[in-house]
DNA sequence: GTGAAAGCGCTAACAA
DNA sequence: TTGTTAGCGCTTTCAC
């Protein structure tokens, strides 16, 4: 593979000139430029980006740390981020952290060595200590989907507490009282916030949460399935389920149907995320929608801005997006309303 | 950020020794090693991987070119690949090509500049010409999911033709005659092969394919929806649909239900891929299953083998995996069988 | 407008 | 076992 020296020699110019043709073409005479461009073409010269990165101290690479690329919400986020990055001239490292704090730390170590220009942490498990740790490296980063209070960093997130509150409140308004919650892993901050939102709504309405009615799941379909199975076996069958994400909600629905129960007649279900599948299962899933794709775009733009004008750094942004309730069939809304008014 | 020279100075050794401690620790005396390790720790030294890559001519980075990360089949593939890569010490660039040949070419250009150690092309649109083009660069690569005949390359793929044939044959055996096909984009090789498999089964059974019964979709849910809507409006309503992937099949099911028709009673549906959702929609989707995750693992291992012992290169492997039929409810199998035997 | 040369931070060959 | 030093391939400053 030819290098810049060989190109220079062949074109009868200096390496500096070849470099200029590539990076500041306006600083080269038309004639020379043409000659160089021709030899580049002829020799099929591909500039070595690694050498370039070393000289410039810039890799044009960002990294994306994501808990589980299989969850549509995360893959959508990844899509938005990669799209912006590509468009702005960056490549994106995909790092699947599997909801594992240790793996997340390990990845960051590696990425620091690879000198990525910045990274995006999605629904990260890291704590303030970790983050202060690599903040010293002075590398730009953006946090998406985990609300780290009192952290001076760029953060894009949804109000999970409020979303959970809205979901629960909606179930209560329809008339359900015995409501259970299938949560994501308790170690995750968004799980905690959803639990809080759930409890807040219950308490405000003077409803009690039954023993064992907050169940930990793994954020995947199977977790929802298992959680629902456990709830169904309990002494008191819940009337309604608020599930922390749609994937688990769909799993829970599967479990309910498997048991021969019907949704929402026997058990109503509300999810969170509004993934595409939510409106394709039967009954269609009522859920809390958050603007995931947009969060990806915003996060990526924020990161790249931070990378490119690190002069006026230190103005961190917290972008806070509001969730929305999407009423569909699985919560039995129309069913109950009818019951009430007839 | 400290560099190796500063560490060496601080530790009172040469840069070579520091480098050795990092790369060949056994070649350094215990005492020196400890001293160096300590100063590294103390100075919070993070070796510069870019400089390392330049010196070694190896980046420990691979790239993954994928048509659409939103399709669960591709994200599962991505997961398998990233997992193997990470485990073997490689990072993975995510490149979403959006089923766009030009974008694919552009990405490859960039990746060549970034000197990735190899790449994996998933369901690529590139033709032999393109591939011969970068084959000259002598960079290892693996093709997954597109059967490029007569191409001397590492390829992992499923027998799409056979899968499609099996799906169609199954519908025919149950008793359907007026069968339509919703295809992926015609520009894709797997689409072509599925169409061929579909036609083969029809012809072998002396069944004719009605005018307009092979419809082009976009491989996404919406494509299936639109395709089914078009078919439903036709003069003759198809009795059964073979849909080129599960995402579109689910979209098609949605369209059928929207129209007030029932599955499989009015129209039976068979998909392809066996994504997790296939068994969660109502009725559960009969489909052709392919070992996607496994393909990812195999592909990644193959690539990394190729990168690491480029000595004994030139023995390209073609790994050919067999699809399986998964009979569920959407094709009306049991329904028809009952009909026949009662 | 162009060229010479220093430097980016590392590895490994060679010498001691 | 350790140090010296020549690259790796590029960009950019400085001089002309």
XYZ file of C-alpha atoms (C1' of nucleotides) in Angstrom:
716
model
C 0.000 0.000 0.000
C 1.525 3.216 -1.187
C 2.354 5.978 1.239
C 2.613 9.697 0.901
C 6.351 9.621 0.224
C 6.010 7.362 -2.742
C 3.235 9.506 -4.114
C 5.368 12.598 -3.658
C 8.313 11.038 -5.406
C 6.225 9.790 -8.305
C 4.533 13.158 -8.714
C 7.840 14.936 -8.443
C 6.812 17.069 -5.480
C 7.445 17.055 -1.738
C 5.355 15.175 0.795
C 4.195 18.513 2.143
C 2.624 19.311 -1.166
C 0.810 15.993 -1.356
C -0.462 16.579 2.150
C -1.606 20.047 1.148
C -3.458 18.750 -1.856
C -5.366 16.488 0.483
C -6.000 18.914 3.302
C -5.727 22.430 1.956
C -6.143 22.091 -1.789
C -6.616 25.835 -2.171
C -3.048 26.365 -1.050
C -1.663 24.553 -4.062
C -1.409 25.738 -7.665
C -3.902 24.237 -10.042
C -1.214 22.576 -12.052
C 0.489 20.894 -9.136
C -2.808 19.874 -7.637
C -3.889 18.166 -10.787
C -0.605 16.355 -11.134
C -0.741 15.113 -7.563
C -4.381 14.106 -7.778
C -3.568 12.135 -10.906
C -0.742 10.214 -9.301
C -2.890 9.531 -6.252
C -5.478 8.064 -8.547
C -2.935 6.168 -10.564
C -1.200 4.673 -7.537
C -4.499 3.997 -5.780
C -3.128 5.801 -2.779
C -5.240 5.630 0.362
C -4.021 8.066 3.007
C -3.219 6.471 6.335
C -5.754 7.788 8.795
C -3.844 6.418 11.745
C -0.772 8.478 10.974
C -3.046 11.409 10.396
C -4.731 10.886 13.756
C -1.392 10.729 15.462
C -0.210 13.946 13.897
C -3.453 15.793 14.545
C -4.297 14.227 17.857
C -7.811 13.547 16.632
C -9.364 10.274 15.560
C -12.761 11.344 14.243
C -14.166 8.431 16.146
C -16.765 8.339 18.872
C -17.949 5.454 20.966
C -21.399 4.350 21.897
C -21.829 2.372 25.099
C -25.170 0.696 25.072
C -26.702 -1.832 27.472
C -28.286 -4.131 24.932
C -28.450 -3.571 21.226
C -31.299 -6.076 20.998
C -33.745 -3.756 22.711
C -35.406 -1.781 19.918
C -35.222 1.345 21.969
C -31.464 1.133 22.128
C -31.008 0.137 18.526
C -33.083 3.117 17.504
C -30.919 5.327 19.648
C -27.853 3.769 18.074
C -29.235 4.438 14.636
C -29.796 8.110 15.331
C -26.374 8.531 16.831
C -24.533 6.708 14.097
C -26.399 8.695 11.503
C -25.383 12.062 12.927
C -21.842 10.885 13.543
C -21.417 9.626 10.008
C -22.825 12.771 8.569
C -20.392 14.868 10.583
C -17.432 12.751 9.571
C -17.110 10.494 12.575
C -17.116 6.739 12.903
C -18.852 5.035 15.768
C -17.606 2.222 17.947
C -20.368 -0.059 19.096
C -19.914 -1.272 22.674
C -22.534 -3.593 24.067
C -22.212 -3.396 27.820
C -24.846 -5.974 28.748
C -26.069 -3.970 31.734
C -22.741 -4.701 33.364
C -20.925 -1.962 35.215
C -17.601 -3.736 35.091
C -17.838 -4.221 31.359
C -18.674 -0.567 30.995
C -15.568 0.426 32.909
C -13.426 -1.935 30.926
C -14.705 -0.512 27.662
C -13.975 3.017 28.733
C -10.441 2.030 29.530
C -9.983 0.624 26.056
C -11.655 3.560 24.375
C -9.423 5.983 26.186
C -6.424 4.098 24.840
C -7.871 4.193 21.366
C -8.196 7.926 21.795
C -11.788 8.275 20.698
C -12.790 11.897 20.442
C -15.750 11.407 22.753
C -18.370 8.970 23.875
C -22.010 8.533 24.597
C -23.150 6.570 27.587
C -26.576 5.109 27.246
C -28.510 4.188 30.345
C -25.193 3.818 32.084
C -24.634 2.117 35.414
C -21.581 4.182 36.232
C -21.686 6.390 39.254
C -20.398 9.857 39.867
C -17.057 8.512 40.986
C -16.464 6.674 37.729
C -17.418 9.679 35.757
C -15.262 12.094 37.683
C -12.527 9.604 37.074
C -12.483 9.934 33.329
C -13.629 13.486 33.345
C -10.028 14.246 34.307
C -8.962 12.892 30.945
C -10.826 15.836 29.604
C -12.659 13.818 27.013
C -16.104 15.005 25.924
C -19.017 12.726 26.701
C -22.781 12.751 26.781
C -25.067 10.754 29.002
C -28.366 9.590 27.598
C -31.185 8.180 29.631
C -29.809 8.226 33.100
C -30.480 11.112 35.320
C -27.352 11.669 37.351
C -28.293 14.375 39.745
C -25.767 17.053 40.581
C -23.465 15.896 37.847
C -21.946 18.603 35.753
C -22.229 16.858 32.421
C -24.159 16.824 29.186
C -27.259 14.794 29.795
C -30.256 13.980 27.633
C -33.040 12.157 29.357
C -36.717 11.616 29.830
C -38.592 12.103 33.013
C -38.975 8.476 33.982
C -40.550 9.238 37.316
C -43.230 11.296 35.692
C -43.770 8.737 32.936
C -44.270 6.001 35.490
C -46.538 8.260 37.461
C -48.638 8.965 34.401
C -48.930 5.292 33.567
C -49.991 4.338 37.056
C -52.290 7.305 37.406
C -53.997 6.318 34.196
C -54.635 2.815 35.473
C -56.017 4.223 38.683
C -58.300 6.633 36.866
C -59.771 3.826 34.859
C -60.636 2.179 38.115
C -57.927 -0.354 38.902
C -56.773 -0.567 42.494
C -54.665 -3.710 42.813
C -51.789 -2.669 40.618
C -48.419 -4.406 40.415
C -45.186 -3.263 38.851
C -42.634 -5.257 36.912
C -39.430 -3.273 37.154
C -36.144 -3.351 35.280
C -33.006 -4.350 37.178
C -32.983 -2.553 40.512
C -29.402 -1.483 39.935
C -30.507 0.811 37.141
C -31.342 4.402 37.900
C -34.255 4.514 35.498
C -35.751 1.472 37.224
C -35.561 3.246 40.546
C -37.230 6.319 39.141
C -40.013 4.337 37.591
C -40.627 2.578 40.858
C -40.795 5.943 42.558
C -43.274 7.246 40.026
C -45.366 4.146 40.477
C -45.356 4.472 44.248
C -46.077 8.166 44.127
C -49.250 7.629 42.145
C -50.357 4.814 44.387
C -49.772 6.790 47.547
C -51.422 9.924 46.252
C -54.507 7.876 45.584
C -54.410 6.147 48.943
C -53.840 2.816 47.314
C -51.628 0.260 48.963
C -49.035 -1.768 47.156
C -49.404 -5.423 48.000
C -46.544 -7.489 49.334
C -44.409 -8.698 46.421
C -46.098 -6.470 43.922
C -42.881 -4.830 42.763
C -40.960 -7.442 40.870
C -37.498 -7.176 39.392
C -37.110 -8.133 35.755
C -34.192 -8.026 33.342
C -35.603 -5.579 30.820
C -36.044 -8.343 28.270
C -39.104 -10.198 27.040
C -38.320 -13.181 29.218
C -38.085 -11.019 32.315
C -41.589 -9.745 31.728
C -42.851 -13.242 31.151
C -41.345 -14.553 34.345
C -42.464 -11.552 36.357
C -46.054 -11.922 35.232
C -46.020 -15.637 35.942
C -44.906 -14.941 39.477
C -47.578 -12.313 39.969
C -50.268 -14.582 38.630
C -49.386 -17.221 41.189
C -49.806 -14.803 44.067
C -52.549 -14.896 46.597
C -54.231 -11.854 45.138
C -54.246 -11.591 41.377
C -53.324 -8.070 40.340
C -55.938 -6.238 38.333
C -53.364 -4.299 36.413
C -49.650 -4.267 35.642
C -47.402 -1.341 35.029
C -44.337 -2.767 33.307
C -41.112 -0.787 33.101
C -40.554 -1.347 29.404
C -42.485 -2.560 26.399
C -40.313 -5.581 25.809
C -41.133 -6.888 29.272
C -44.742 -5.789 28.879
C -45.025 -7.917 25.771
C -43.471 -10.818 27.658
C -45.937 -10.274 30.476
C -48.833 -10.261 28.052
C -47.605 -13.541 26.664
C -47.534 -15.024 30.159
C -51.021 -13.780 30.933
C -52.426 -15.249 27.747
C -50.523 -18.487 28.335
C -52.296 -18.832 31.657
C -55.624 -18.537 29.932
C -56.311 -15.102 31.317
C -57.402 -12.281 29.113
C -56.078 -8.762 28.671
C -57.386 -6.333 29.807
C -60.379 -8.173 31.186
C -58.528 -10.138 33.822
C -55.338 -8.146 33.933
C -54.661 -4.804 32.316
C -51.154 -3.948 31.140
C -49.323 -0.696 30.551
C -45.781 -0.545 29.215
C -43.094 2.056 28.738
C -41.121 3.163 25.631
C -43.636 2.824 22.821
C -41.568 0.570 20.624
C -42.993 -0.203 17.210
C -44.164 -3.629 18.351
C -46.339 -2.128 21.070
C -49.026 -1.405 18.522
C -48.711 -4.739 16.779
C -49.379 -7.109 19.608
C -52.864 -8.164 20.589
C -54.346 -6.252 22.345
C -52.379 -3.204 21.369
C -50.271 -2.044 24.247
C -50.974 1.145 26.140
C -47.633 2.689 26.921
C -45.571 5.735 27.743
C -43.798 7.091 24.736
C -40.433 8.790 24.791
C -38.739 10.425 21.792
C -35.902 7.966 21.505
C -34.701 8.679 18.024
C -34.666 12.365 18.763
C -32.691 11.752 21.929
C -30.107 9.977 19.812
C -29.836 12.869 17.383
C -29.648 15.455 20.127
C -27.102 13.476 22.090
C -24.850 12.959 19.112
C -25.010 16.592 18.059
C -24.272 17.696 21.566
C -21.261 15.437 21.737
C -19.846 16.560 18.438
C -20.338 20.205 19.254
C -18.442 19.581 22.427
C -15.654 17.879 20.564
C -15.319 20.567 17.966
C -15.452 23.686 20.037
C -13.749 22.593 23.162
C -12.763 26.232 23.512
C -16.044 27.301 25.012
C -16.481 24.134 26.931
C -17.685 23.981 30.489
C -21.211 24.909 29.563
C -22.861 21.594 30.079
C -26.402 21.083 28.955
C -29.134 19.027 30.540
C -31.853 18.287 28.067
C -34.978 17.016 29.621
C -37.707 15.521 27.480
C -41.268 14.860 28.449
C -42.909 11.452 28.084
C -46.407 10.996 26.712
C -49.171 8.567 27.474
C -50.422 6.504 24.538
C -53.710 4.901 25.325
C -54.428 1.718 23.419
C -56.350 -1.432 24.220
C -54.296 -3.307 26.784
C -55.349 -1.138 29.686
C -59.028 -1.625 29.031
C -59.678 2.064 28.917
C -62.704 2.087 26.611
C -63.966 -1.099 28.198
C -64.023 0.429 31.649
C -65.294 3.746 30.502
C -68.204 1.994 28.922
C -68.805 0.062 32.105
C -68.893 3.239 34.076
C -71.233 5.141 31.855
C -73.690 2.401 31.022
C -2.019 13.399 29.191
C 1.278 11.827 29.961
C 3.214 9.967 27.319
C 5.681 7.135 27.418
C 8.697 9.441 27.524
C 7.530 11.199 30.622
C 6.799 7.910 32.307
C 10.254 6.647 31.400
C 11.913 9.733 32.759
C 9.934 9.650 35.972
C 10.655 5.954 36.494
C 14.305 6.460 35.639
C 14.295 3.976 32.758
C 14.250 4.177 28.966
C 11.115 4.321 26.866
C 11.928 0.872 25.563
C 11.636 -0.511 29.057
C 8.285 1.098 29.617
C 7.124 -0.294 26.313
C 8.378 -3.702 27.314
C 6.588 -3.615 30.631
C 3.411 -3.018 28.697
C 3.933 -5.488 25.871
C 6.414 -8.097 27.011
C 6.462 -7.896 30.780
C 8.331 -11.168 31.077
C 11.346 -9.548 29.433
C 11.782 -7.115 32.277
C 13.207 -7.730 35.746
C 10.688 -7.871 38.553
C 12.137 -4.858 40.199
C 12.065 -2.622 37.150
C 8.649 -3.842 36.194
C 7.221 -2.956 39.546
C 8.809 0.443 39.493
C 7.453 1.191 36.034
C 4.012 -0.124 36.841
C 3.941 2.072 39.885
C 4.816 5.238 38.010
C 2.270 4.358 35.332
C -0.312 4.116 38.047
C 0.869 7.233 39.736
C 0.917 9.335 36.582
C -2.364 7.835 35.371
C -0.643 7.042 32.135
C -2.882 5.749 29.348
C -0.842 4.414 26.428
C -1.655 5.996 23.101
C -3.224 3.290 20.986
C -2.992 5.378 17.866
C 0.773 5.602 18.068
C 0.832 1.932 18.810
C -1.309 1.175 15.776
C 0.966 3.225 13.596
C 4.051 1.435 14.800
C 2.523 -2.026 14.553
C 0.435 -1.428 11.479
C -2.544 -2.944 13.249
C -5.545 -1.195 14.722
C -7.381 -4.044 16.485
C -10.518 -2.665 14.968
C -13.014 -4.289 12.673
C -15.997 -2.798 10.927
C -19.509 -4.054 10.579
C -21.501 -2.904 7.576
C -25.134 -3.582 8.212
C -28.210 -2.604 6.204
C -30.459 -1.618 9.064
C -29.714 -1.970 12.721
C -33.427 -1.709 13.497
C -34.179 -5.098 12.046
C -33.866 -7.536 14.946
C -32.144 -10.007 12.733
C -29.360 -7.573 12.043
C -29.052 -6.337 15.576
C -28.736 -9.899 16.753
C -26.031 -10.472 14.182
C -24.326 -7.294 15.363
C -24.498 -8.476 18.928
C -22.833 -11.782 18.133
C -20.124 -10.127 16.130
C -19.362 -7.427 18.642
C -19.234 -10.007 21.383
C -16.640 -12.137 19.660
C -14.662 -9.101 18.578
C -14.553 -7.664 22.063
C -13.553 -10.950 23.539
C -10.669 -11.261 21.083
C -9.508 -7.732 21.741
C -11.049 -5.893 18.820
C -13.363 -2.922 18.692
C -16.174 -2.752 16.209
C -17.219 0.120 14.013
C -20.939 0.210 13.417
C -21.846 1.273 9.888
C -25.506 1.461 9.036
C -25.697 1.305 5.264
C -29.457 1.714 4.889
C -29.643 -0.746 2.025
C -27.725 1.762 -0.057
C -24.925 0.586 -2.305
C -23.363 4.008 -2.580
C -23.292 4.443 1.161
C -21.698 1.043 1.458
C -18.947 2.032 -0.951
C -18.396 5.308 0.797
C -18.061 3.569 4.136
C -15.523 1.152 2.794
C -13.457 4.017 1.507
C -13.414 5.603 4.949
C -12.712 2.335 6.712
C -9.785 1.662 4.456
C -8.353 5.032 5.448
C -8.904 4.245 9.072
C -6.981 1.057 8.508
C -9.430 -1.319 10.109
C -7.993 -4.803 10.334
C -10.952 -6.307 8.540
C -14.642 -6.004 7.948
C -17.860 -7.890 7.808
C -20.378 -7.158 5.120
C -23.909 -8.049 6.047
C -26.404 -8.650 3.326
C -24.310 -6.435 1.127
C -25.396 -4.920 -2.146
C -21.880 -4.741 -3.517
C -21.080 -6.699 -6.598
C -18.081 -8.720 -7.610
C -16.448 -5.671 -9.124
C -16.587 -3.712 -5.902
C -15.225 -6.578 -3.965
C -12.383 -7.296 -6.317
C -11.640 -3.631 -5.993
C -10.862 -3.680 -2.328
C -9.607 -7.204 -2.346
C -6.464 -5.677 -3.870
C -5.953 -3.785 -0.635
C -5.434 -7.208 0.801
C -7.699 -6.581 3.740
C -9.512 -9.549 5.280
C -13.277 -9.537 5.061
C -16.232 -11.831 5.548
C -19.552 -11.715 3.805
C -22.632 -12.725 5.741
C -25.983 -13.399 4.212
C -25.404 -12.758 0.580
C -24.509 -15.581 -1.652
C -22.033 -14.209 -4.152
C -21.494 -17.053 -6.533
C -18.019 -17.720 -7.834
C -16.508 -15.281 -5.435
C -13.379 -16.431 -3.735
C -14.158 -15.051 -0.305
C -15.207 -16.022 3.175
C -18.938 -16.302 3.145
C -21.458 -17.360 5.767
C -25.005 -17.676 4.570
C -28.267 -19.481 4.689
C -29.900 -21.180 1.774
C -32.539 -18.568 1.076
C -33.796 -20.271 -2.024
C -34.397 -23.455 -0.137
C -35.968 -21.623 2.787
C -38.399 -19.879 0.487
C -39.096 -23.122 -1.246
C -39.843 -24.824 2.065
C -42.186 -22.048 3.122
C -44.106 -22.105 -0.126
C -44.159 -25.864 -0.284
C -45.615 -25.961 3.202
C -48.438 -23.637 2.201
C -49.120 -25.742 -0.829
C -49.174 -28.940 1.174
C -51.738 -27.512 3.526
C -53.893 -26.892 0.507
C -53.417 -23.274 -0.514
C -53.173 -22.595 -4.198
C -53.502 -18.839 -4.693
C -50.287 -17.812 -3.004
C -48.692 -14.382 -3.216
C -45.243 -13.240 -2.198
C -44.155 -10.021 -0.569
C -40.512 -9.673 -1.396
C -37.700 -7.541 -0.033
C -36.128 -4.925 -2.305
C -35.519 -6.484 -5.699
C -31.984 -5.147 -5.724
C -31.030 -7.501 -2.919
C -29.645 -10.893 -3.732
C -31.490 -12.631 -0.927
C -34.746 -11.218 -2.236
C -34.028 -12.673 -5.654
C -33.257 -16.038 -4.174
C -36.403 -16.075 -2.119
C -38.430 -15.220 -5.182
C -36.768 -18.065 -7.009
C -37.536 -20.480 -4.207
C -41.117 -19.314 -4.180
C -41.476 -19.747 -7.926
C -39.776 -23.099 -7.895
C -42.280 -24.514 -5.425
C -45.189 -23.057 -7.346
C -43.998 -24.410 -10.657
C -43.206 -27.847 -9.314
C -46.759 -28.046 -8.069
C -48.218 -26.790 -11.311
C -49.553 -23.724 -9.619
C -49.621 -20.455 -11.435
C -48.570 -17.179 -9.935
C -51.209 -14.540 -10.506
C -50.442 -11.240 -12.165
C -49.076 -8.851 -9.543
C -48.653 -11.520 -6.917
C -44.991 -10.799 -6.346
C -44.766 -7.481 -4.601
C -41.682 -5.533 -3.693
C -41.406 -4.341 -0.101
C -38.711 -2.543 1.843
C -37.954 -5.214 4.421
C -39.587 -3.167 7.145
C -42.923 -3.476 8.910
C -44.443 -0.737 6.799
C -43.394 -2.472 3.591
C -45.288 -5.573 4.615
C -48.302 -3.540 5.554
C -48.390 -1.745 2.228
C -47.752 -4.907 0.280
C -50.607 -6.726 1.939
C -52.945 -3.781 1.428
C -52.178 -3.849 -2.266
C -52.741 -7.570 -2.490
C -56.035 -7.329 -0.657
C -57.319 -4.841 -3.180
C -56.606 -7.139 -6.099
C -59.175 -8.853 -8.181
C -58.430 -12.210 -6.643
C -57.733 -12.246 -2.955
C -54.718 -14.439 -2.229
C -55.354 -17.390 0.053
C -51.886 -17.260 1.473
C -48.844 -15.008 1.671
C -45.238 -15.932 1.802
C -43.442 -12.866 3.120
C -39.686 -12.450 2.741
C -39.051 -11.502 6.344
C -40.841 -11.552 9.652
C -40.892 -7.812 10.050
C -42.849 -7.452 6.830
C -44.931 -10.478 7.700
C -45.981 -8.808 10.918
C -46.806 -5.670 8.974
C -48.807 -7.727 6.527
C -50.709 -9.372 9.355
C -51.531 -5.961 10.695
C -52.897 -4.911 7.325
C -54.983 -8.046 7.005
C -56.489 -7.571 10.434
C -57.059 -3.880 9.742
C -59.129 -4.849 6.754
C -61.298 -7.015 8.926
C -59.988 -10.233 7.479
C -58.787 -13.024 9.670
C -55.565 -14.987 9.738
C -55.268 -17.762 8.713
C -58.930 -18.193 7.871
C -59.064 -15.635 5.076
C -55.394 -15.296 4.401
C -52.589 -17.438 5.734
C -49.159 -15.957 6.330
C -45.668 -17.394 6.463
C -42.623 -15.297 7.244
C -38.868 -15.695 7.214
C -36.195 -15.250 9.922
C -37.950 -16.350 13.091
C -37.357 -13.194 15.077
C -38.432 -13.270 18.685
C -41.590 -11.321 17.898
C -42.782 -13.958 15.483
C -44.077 -16.051 18.351
C -45.585 -13.114 20.186
C -47.972 -11.781 17.602
C -51.459 -13.105 17.219
C -51.729 -15.611 15.619
C -48.186 -16.778 16.126
C -46.282 -16.564 12.907
C -45.187 -19.622 10.976
C -41.755 -18.860 9.623
C -38.443 -20.082 8.352
C -35.763 -19.939 10.989
C -32.120 -19.240 10.348
C -29.374 -19.376 12.971
C -28.609 -15.682 12.962
C -26.709 -15.354 16.179
C -24.581 -18.297 15.238
C -23.868 -16.764 11.867
C -22.589 -13.692 13.656
C -20.275 -15.697 15.864
C -18.984 -17.775 13.011
C -18.476 -14.763 10.788
C -16.577 -12.841 13.414
C -14.364 -15.777 14.306
C -13.640 -16.392 10.670
C -12.659 -12.784 10.159
C -10.385 -12.659 13.156
C -8.710 -15.916 12.233
C -8.055 -14.416 8.851
C -6.636 -11.274 10.352
C -4.361 -13.082 12.725
C -2.876 -15.772 10.562
C -2.687 -14.002 7.277
C 0.234 -16.330 6.584
C -1.896 -19.249 5.533
C -4.455 -17.055 3.875
C -5.985 -17.874 0.567
C -8.062 -20.692 1.945
C -11.432 -19.075 1.855
C -14.351 -20.759 3.506
C -17.950 -20.836 2.470
C -20.155 -21.763 5.355
C -23.601 -22.731 4.349
C -26.322 -23.054 6.953
C -29.655 -24.736 6.563
C -32.941 -23.001 7.337
C -35.738 -24.714 9.225
C -39.482 -24.486 9.014
C -41.264 -23.467 12.195
C -44.931 -24.222 11.984
C -47.131 -22.053 14.172
C -50.654 -20.745 13.801
C -50.560 -18.133 11.065
C -50.501 -20.640 8.246
C -53.565 -22.474 9.470
C -51.831 -25.796 9.470
C -53.835 -27.552 12.163
C -56.983 -25.866 10.950
C -56.613 -27.233 7.457
C -55.415 -30.597 8.568
C -58.551 -30.900 10.637
C -60.601 -29.876 7.671
C -59.024 -32.541 5.541
C -59.349 -35.387 7.977
C -62.845 -34.714 9.290
C 3.532 28.095 -4.118
C 6.741 24.805 -2.526
C 10.216 22.028 0.226
C 12.917 20.545 4.410
C 12.407 18.884 8.618
C 10.522 18.445 13.295
C 7.262 16.046 15.783
C 2.955 13.137 17.014
C 3.865 8.489 20.714
C 4.872 4.196 20.149
C 7.578 -0.595 18.973
C 11.359 -3.411 17.987
C 15.863 -4.289 16.108
C 20.294 -3.877 17.577
C 23.888 -2.946 20.697
C 25.731 -3.014 25.091
C 18.164 -7.058 31.372
C 18.350 -2.508 29.568
C 19.166 1.652 26.440
C 19.649 3.957 21.864
C 17.487 4.874 17.901
C 15.249 4.226 13.492
C 11.179 3.932 11.788
C 5.562 3.887 11.291
C 3.002 7.936 7.760
C 1.288 11.925 8.354
C 0.786 17.468 9.280
C 2.569 21.794 9.845
C 5.915 25.408 10.789
C 9.357 27.901 8.891
C 12.201 29.337 5.192
C 12.745 30.284 0.642
